[in-house]
Amino acid sequence: MRDAASLNAALKAAPHVDGIMIARAAVERPWVFAMLRASLQTADASQTAGVLQAAPASHAADAVQTAVVSQAADTAHGQRAPLDERGWQPLIVDREQTALDFIDFLERYQPQAFWKTRLQRFFAYYCAQFLFAHYFTTRMLNAKNLDDAREQVHDYFSKQPSEKLLALT
């Protein structure tokens, strides 16, 4: 699942499945769980979401919603914004902090022998969403160590401040 449209298509194709695979989208955009949760909540509220609305009791929708709710807070570093014109409260994701959190978690929970390869694997996908993806990816893949990686993250977002925050509505 990459977005609400792919979730809707999967549920339409297989409405009685017990789960949905998120895969690389969770690495590229760790807030995908919050996006999918919002689409499920919107579908329930608006009564216009086709498959999601037509099959609210499907196992897949329940499983996705449970996974989304339980993992969104741990996965996406974000804060709540004021209500928008529709009365919804978008999630503001700090993408710089998300990258820094990954590096901190890597240092805390992985053996040092895995740091470089895990850093490279994560940032190869994570950087793809940015305007200067190739530049950012290259800098991260060539980071000498975790402190250098942190410096590269700070450097990128100091040069591209408009990419730091992402509002999910």
PDB file of C-alpha atoms in Angstrom:
ATOM      1  CA  MET A   1       0.000   0.000   0.000  1.00  0.00           C
ATOM      2  CA  ARG A   2       1.366   3.349  -0.976  1.00  0.00           C
ATOM      3  CA  ASP A   3      -1.715   5.503  -0.479  1.00  0.00           C
ATOM      4  CA  ALA A   4      -5.487   5.532  -0.027  1.00  0.00           C
ATOM      5  CA  ALA A   5      -6.098   4.675  -3.684  1.00  0.00           C
ATOM      6  CA  SER A   6      -3.974   1.518  -3.530  1.00  0.00           C
ATOM      7  CA  LEU A   7      -5.645   0.534  -0.249  1.00  0.00           C
ATOM      8  CA  ASN A   8      -9.074   0.980  -1.819  1.00  0.00           C
ATOM      9  CA  ALA A   9      -8.049  -1.047  -4.901  1.00  0.00           C
ATOM     10  CA  ALA A  10      -6.670  -3.874  -2.756  1.00  0.00           C
ATOM     11  CA  LEU A  11      -9.801  -4.028  -0.613  1.00  0.00           C
ATOM     12  CA  LYS A  12     -11.967  -4.040  -3.718  1.00  0.00           C
ATOM     13  CA  ALA A  13      -9.938  -6.882  -5.258  1.00  0.00           C
ATOM     14  CA  ALA A  14      -9.885  -8.955  -2.069  1.00  0.00           C
ATOM     15  CA  PRO A  15     -12.465  -7.697   0.448  1.00  0.00           C
ATOM     16  CA  HIS A  16     -12.164 -10.658   2.828  1.00  0.00           C
ATOM     17  CA  VAL A  17      -8.400 -10.752   3.404  1.00  0.00           C
ATOM     18  CA  ASP A  18      -7.054 -10.615   6.945  1.00  0.00           C
ATOM     19  CA  GLY A  19      -4.323  -8.050   6.303  1.00  0.00           C
ATOM     20  CA  ILE A  20      -2.659  -5.671   3.903  1.00  0.00           C
ATOM     21  CA  MET A  21       1.091  -5.426   3.232  1.00  0.00           C
ATOM     22  CA  ILE A  22       2.601  -1.972   3.532  1.00  0.00           C
ATOM     23  CA  ALA A  23       6.231  -2.883   2.601  1.00  0.00           C
ATOM     24  CA  ARG A  24       8.614  -0.236   1.285  1.00  0.00           C
ATOM     25  CA  ALA A  25       6.121   2.592   1.559  1.00  0.00           C
ATOM     26  CA  ALA A  26       6.657   2.423   5.318  1.00  0.00           C
ATOM     27  CA  VAL A  27      10.347   3.113   4.788  1.00  0.00           C
ATOM     28  CA  GLU A  28       9.910   5.818   2.163  1.00  0.00           C
ATOM     29  CA  ARG A  29       7.155   7.560   4.081  1.00  0.00           C
ATOM     30  CA  PRO A  30       6.914   6.329   7.670  1.00  0.00           C
ATOM     31  CA  TRP A  31       3.741   8.366   8.084  1.00  0.00           C
ATOM     32  CA  VAL A  32       1.938   6.148   5.543  1.00  0.00           C
ATOM     33  CA  PHE A  33       0.160   4.567   8.527  1.00  0.00           C
ATOM     34  CA  ALA A  34      -1.290   7.934   9.514  1.00  0.00           C
ATOM     35  CA  MET A  35      -2.295   8.614   5.900  1.00  0.00           C
ATOM     36  CA  LEU A  36      -4.110   5.290   5.626  1.00  0.00           C
ATOM     37  CA  ARG A  37      -5.769   5.775   9.004  1.00  0.00           C
ATOM     38  CA  ALA A  38      -7.006   9.188   7.887  1.00  0.00           C
ATOM     39  CA  SER A  39      -8.390   7.729   4.651  1.00  0.00           C
ATOM     40  CA  LEU A  40     -10.228   5.018   6.591  1.00  0.00           C
ATOM     41  CA  GLN A  41     -11.648   7.586   9.017  1.00  0.00           C
ATOM     42  CA  THR A  42     -12.622   9.875   6.154  1.00  0.00           C
ATOM     43  CA  ALA A  43     -14.306   6.972   4.384  1.00  0.00           C
ATOM     44  CA  ASP A  44     -16.315   6.130   7.490  1.00  0.00           C
ATOM     45  CA  ALA A  45     -17.270   9.769   8.063  1.00  0.00           C
ATOM     46  CA  SER A  46     -18.109  10.782   4.507  1.00  0.00           C
ATOM     47  CA  GLN A  47     -19.989   7.630   3.411  1.00  0.00           C
ATOM     48  CA  THR A  48     -18.525   8.162  -0.081  1.00  0.00           C
ATOM     49  CA  ALA A  49     -15.470   5.940  -0.173  1.00  0.00           C
ATOM     50  CA  GLY A  50     -16.731   3.115  -2.342  1.00  0.00           C
ATOM     51  CA  VAL A  51     -15.240  -0.141  -1.153  1.00  0.00           C
ATOM     52  CA  LEU A  52     -14.076   1.181   2.199  1.00  0.00           C
ATOM     53  CA  GLN A  53     -17.551   2.458   2.971  1.00  0.00           C
ATOM     54  CA  ALA A  54     -19.358  -0.486   1.413  1.00  0.00           C
ATOM     55  CA  ALA A  55     -17.450  -3.079   3.425  1.00  0.00           C
ATOM     56  CA  PRO A  56     -16.679  -1.455   6.778  1.00  0.00           C
ATOM     57  CA  ALA A  57     -16.691  -4.811   8.551  1.00  0.00           C
ATOM     58  CA  SER A  58     -14.209  -6.507   6.224  1.00  0.00           C
ATOM     59  CA  HIS A  59     -11.303  -8.197   7.924  1.00  0.00           C
ATOM     60  CA  ALA A  60      -8.789  -6.265   5.830  1.00  0.00           C
ATOM     61  CA  ALA A  61     -10.197  -2.861   6.732  1.00  0.00           C
ATOM     62  CA  ASP A  62     -10.241  -3.804  10.412  1.00  0.00           C
ATOM     63  CA  ALA A  63      -6.704  -5.174  10.264  1.00  0.00           C
ATOM     64  CA  VAL A  64      -5.349  -2.123   8.454  1.00  0.00           C
ATOM     65  CA  GLN A  65      -7.104   0.271  10.801  1.00  0.00           C
ATOM     66  CA  THR A  66      -5.761  -1.600  13.843  1.00  0.00           C
ATOM     67  CA  ALA A  67      -2.208  -1.593  12.457  1.00  0.00           C
ATOM     68  CA  VAL A  68      -2.452   2.050  11.461  1.00  0.00           C
ATOM     69  CA  VAL A  69      -3.726   3.203  14.831  1.00  0.00           C
ATOM     70  CA  SER A  70      -1.188   1.170  16.793  1.00  0.00           C
ATOM     71  CA  GLN A  71       1.853   2.073  14.681  1.00  0.00           C
ATOM     72  CA  ALA A  72       1.253   5.641  13.544  1.00  0.00           C
ATOM     73  CA  ALA A  73       2.438   7.258  16.763  1.00  0.00           C
ATOM     74  CA  ASP A  74       5.603   5.161  16.855  1.00  0.00           C
ATOM     75  CA  THR A  75       6.418   5.535  13.178  1.00  0.00           C
ATOM     76  CA  ALA A  76       5.737   9.129  12.214  1.00  0.00           C
ATOM     77  CA  HIS A  77       7.275  11.853  14.295  1.00  0.00           C
ATOM     78  CA  GLY A  78       4.560  14.474  14.168  1.00  0.00           C
ATOM     79  CA  GLN A  79       2.494  17.000  15.961  1.00  0.00           C
ATOM     80  CA  ARG A  80      -1.116  18.069  15.644  1.00  0.00           C
ATOM     81  CA  ALA A  81      -2.054  21.260  13.842  1.00  0.00           C
ATOM     82  CA  PRO A  82      -5.144  23.429  14.302  1.00  0.00           C
ATOM     83  CA  LEU A  83      -8.352  22.282  12.608  1.00  0.00           C
ATOM     84  CA  ASP A  84      -8.650  23.112   8.938  1.00  0.00           C
ATOM     85  CA  GLU A  85     -11.708  24.514   7.149  1.00  0.00           C
ATOM     86  CA  ARG A  86     -13.351  21.072   7.120  1.00  0.00           C
ATOM     87  CA  GLY A  87     -12.931  20.684  10.872  1.00  0.00           C
ATOM     88  CA  TRP A  88     -10.175  18.098  10.441  1.00  0.00           C
ATOM     89  CA  GLN A  89      -6.923  18.166  12.312  1.00  0.00           C
ATOM     90  CA  PRO A  90      -4.016  17.418   9.981  1.00  0.00           C
ATOM     91  CA  LEU A  91      -0.914  15.676  11.234  1.00  0.00           C
ATOM     92  CA  ILE A  92       2.251  17.696  10.719  1.00  0.00           C
ATOM     93  CA  VAL A  93       5.230  15.412  10.100  1.00  0.00           C
ATOM     94  CA  ASP A  94       8.707  16.748  10.778  1.00  0.00           C
ATOM     95  CA  ARG A  95      10.653  14.864   8.132  1.00  0.00           C
ATOM     96  CA  GLU A  96      14.023  16.036   9.435  1.00  0.00           C
ATOM     97  CA  GLN A  97      13.215  14.728  12.901  1.00  0.00           C
ATOM     98  CA  THR A  98      11.943  11.448  11.424  1.00  0.00           C
ATOM     99  CA  ALA A  99      15.326  10.940   9.723  1.00  0.00           C
ATOM    100  CA  LEU A 100      17.215  11.840  12.906  1.00  0.00           C
ATOM    101  CA  ASP A 101      15.007   9.508  14.945  1.00  0.00           C
ATOM    102  CA  PHE A 102      15.849   6.648  12.592  1.00  0.00           C
ATOM    103  CA  ILE A 103      19.562   7.266  13.095  1.00  0.00           C
ATOM    104  CA  ASP A 104      19.082   7.391  16.874  1.00  0.00           C
ATOM    105  CA  PHE A 105      17.059   4.145  16.849  1.00  0.00           C
ATOM    106  CA  LEU A 106      19.672   2.506  14.656  1.00  0.00           C
ATOM    107  CA  GLU A 107      22.381   3.448  17.133  1.00  0.00           C
ATOM    108  CA  ARG A 108      20.320   2.349  20.125  1.00  0.00           C
ATOM    109  CA  TYR A 109      18.863  -0.940  18.849  1.00  0.00           C
ATOM    110  CA  GLN A 110      21.205  -2.360  16.202  1.00  0.00           C
ATOM    111  CA  PRO A 111      24.697  -3.825  16.536  1.00  0.00           C
ATOM    112  CA  GLN A 112      27.369  -1.435  15.318  1.00  0.00           C
ATOM    113  CA  ALA A 113      28.296  -3.879  12.531  1.00  0.00           C
ATOM    114  CA  PHE A 114      24.878  -3.211  10.927  1.00  0.00           C
ATOM    115  CA  TRP A 115      24.819   0.577  11.198  1.00  0.00           C
ATOM    116  CA  LYS A 116      26.196   1.447   7.770  1.00  0.00           C
ATOM    117  CA  THR A 117      24.182  -1.078   5.774  1.00  0.00           C
ATOM    118  CA  ARG A 118      20.919  -0.318   7.596  1.00  0.00           C
ATOM    119  CA  LEU A 119      21.510   3.420   7.185  1.00  0.00           C
ATOM    120  CA  GLN A 120      22.101   2.961   3.463  1.00  0.00           C
ATOM    121  CA  ARG A 121      19.083   0.705   3.021  1.00  0.00           C
ATOM    122  CA  PHE A 122      16.704   3.075   4.830  1.00  0.00           C
ATOM    123  CA  PHE A 123      17.894   6.300   3.216  1.00  0.00           C
ATOM    124  CA  ALA A 124      17.924   4.819  -0.280  1.00  0.00           C
ATOM    125  CA  TYR A 125      14.123   4.707   0.001  1.00  0.00           C
ATOM    126  CA  TYR A 126      13.468   7.568   2.415  1.00  0.00           C
ATOM    127  CA  CYS A 127      15.263  10.184   0.309  1.00  0.00           C
ATOM    128  CA  ALA A 128      13.238   9.346  -2.814  1.00  0.00           C
ATOM    129  CA  GLN A 129      10.387  11.628  -1.716  1.00  0.00           C
ATOM    130  CA  PHE A 130      12.429  14.825  -1.717  1.00  0.00           C
ATOM    131  CA  LEU A 131      12.920  17.435  -4.418  1.00  0.00           C
ATOM    132  CA  PHE A 132      16.678  16.813  -4.586  1.00  0.00           C
ATOM    133  CA  ALA A 133      16.410  13.088  -3.924  1.00  0.00           C
ATOM    134  CA  HIS A 134      19.556  12.045  -5.752  1.00  0.00           C
ATOM    135  CA  TYR A 135      21.665  14.649  -3.963  1.00  0.00           C
ATOM    136  CA  PHE A 136      20.260  13.752  -0.534  1.00  0.00           C
ATOM    137  CA  THR A 137      20.550  10.001  -1.170  1.00  0.00           C
ATOM    138  CA  THR A 138      24.160  10.301  -2.299  1.00  0.00           C
ATOM    139  CA  ARG A 139      25.076  12.316   0.777  1.00  0.00           C
ATOM    140  CA  MET A 140      23.426   9.780   3.083  1.00  0.00           C
ATOM    141  CA  LEU A 141      24.877   6.720   1.357  1.00  0.00           C
ATOM    142  CA  ASN A 142      28.356   8.227   1.629  1.00  0.00           C
ATOM    143  CA  ALA A 143      28.066   9.255   5.278  1.00  0.00           C
ATOM    144  CA  LYS A 144      31.208   8.157   7.134  1.00  0.00           C
ATOM    145  CA  ASN A 145      29.420   7.339  10.380  1.00  0.00           C
ATOM    146  CA  LEU A 146      26.192   8.099  12.258  1.00  0.00           C
ATOM    147  CA  ASP A 147      27.344  11.548  13.374  1.00  0.00           C
ATOM    148  CA  ASP A 148      28.179  12.414   9.772  1.00  0.00           C
ATOM    149  CA  ALA A 149      24.754  11.128   8.735  1.00  0.00           C
ATOM    150  CA  ARG A 150      23.119  13.432  11.287  1.00  0.00           C
ATOM    151  CA  GLU A 151      25.130  16.350   9.909  1.00  0.00           C
ATOM    152  CA  GLN A 152      24.024  15.465   6.372  1.00  0.00           C
ATOM    153  CA  VAL A 153      20.364  15.456   7.473  1.00  0.00           C
ATOM    154  CA  HIS A 154      20.734  18.852   9.172  1.00  0.00           C
ATOM    155  CA  ASP A 155      22.575  20.214   6.146  1.00  0.00           C
ATOM    156  CA  TYR A 156      19.926  19.057   3.667  1.00  0.00           C
ATOM    157  CA  PHE A 157      17.029  20.556   5.604  1.00  0.00           C
ATOM    158  CA  SER A 158      18.900  23.799   6.251  1.00  0.00           C
ATOM    159  CA  LYS A 159      19.237  24.130   2.455  1.00  0.00           C
ATOM    160  CA  GLN A 160      15.673  22.923   1.761  1.00  0.00           C
ATOM    161  CA  PRO A 161      13.581  24.219   4.690  1.00  0.00           C
ATOM    162  CA  SER A 162      10.355  23.943   2.696  1.00  0.00           C
ATOM    163  CA  GLU A 163      10.722  20.152   2.716  1.00  0.00           C
ATOM    164  CA  LYS A 164      11.055  19.816   6.475  1.00  0.00           C
ATOM    165  CA  LEU A 165       7.362  19.751   7.418  1.00  0.00           C
ATOM    166  CA  LEU A 166       4.653  17.767   5.688  1.00  0.00           C
ATOM    167  CA  ALA A 167       0.979  18.281   6.493  1.00  0.00           C
ATOM    168  CA  LEU A 168      -1.171  15.156   6.166  1.00  0.00           C
ATOM    169  CA  THR A 169      -4.829  15.943   5.788  1.00  0.00           C
TER     170      THR A 169
END
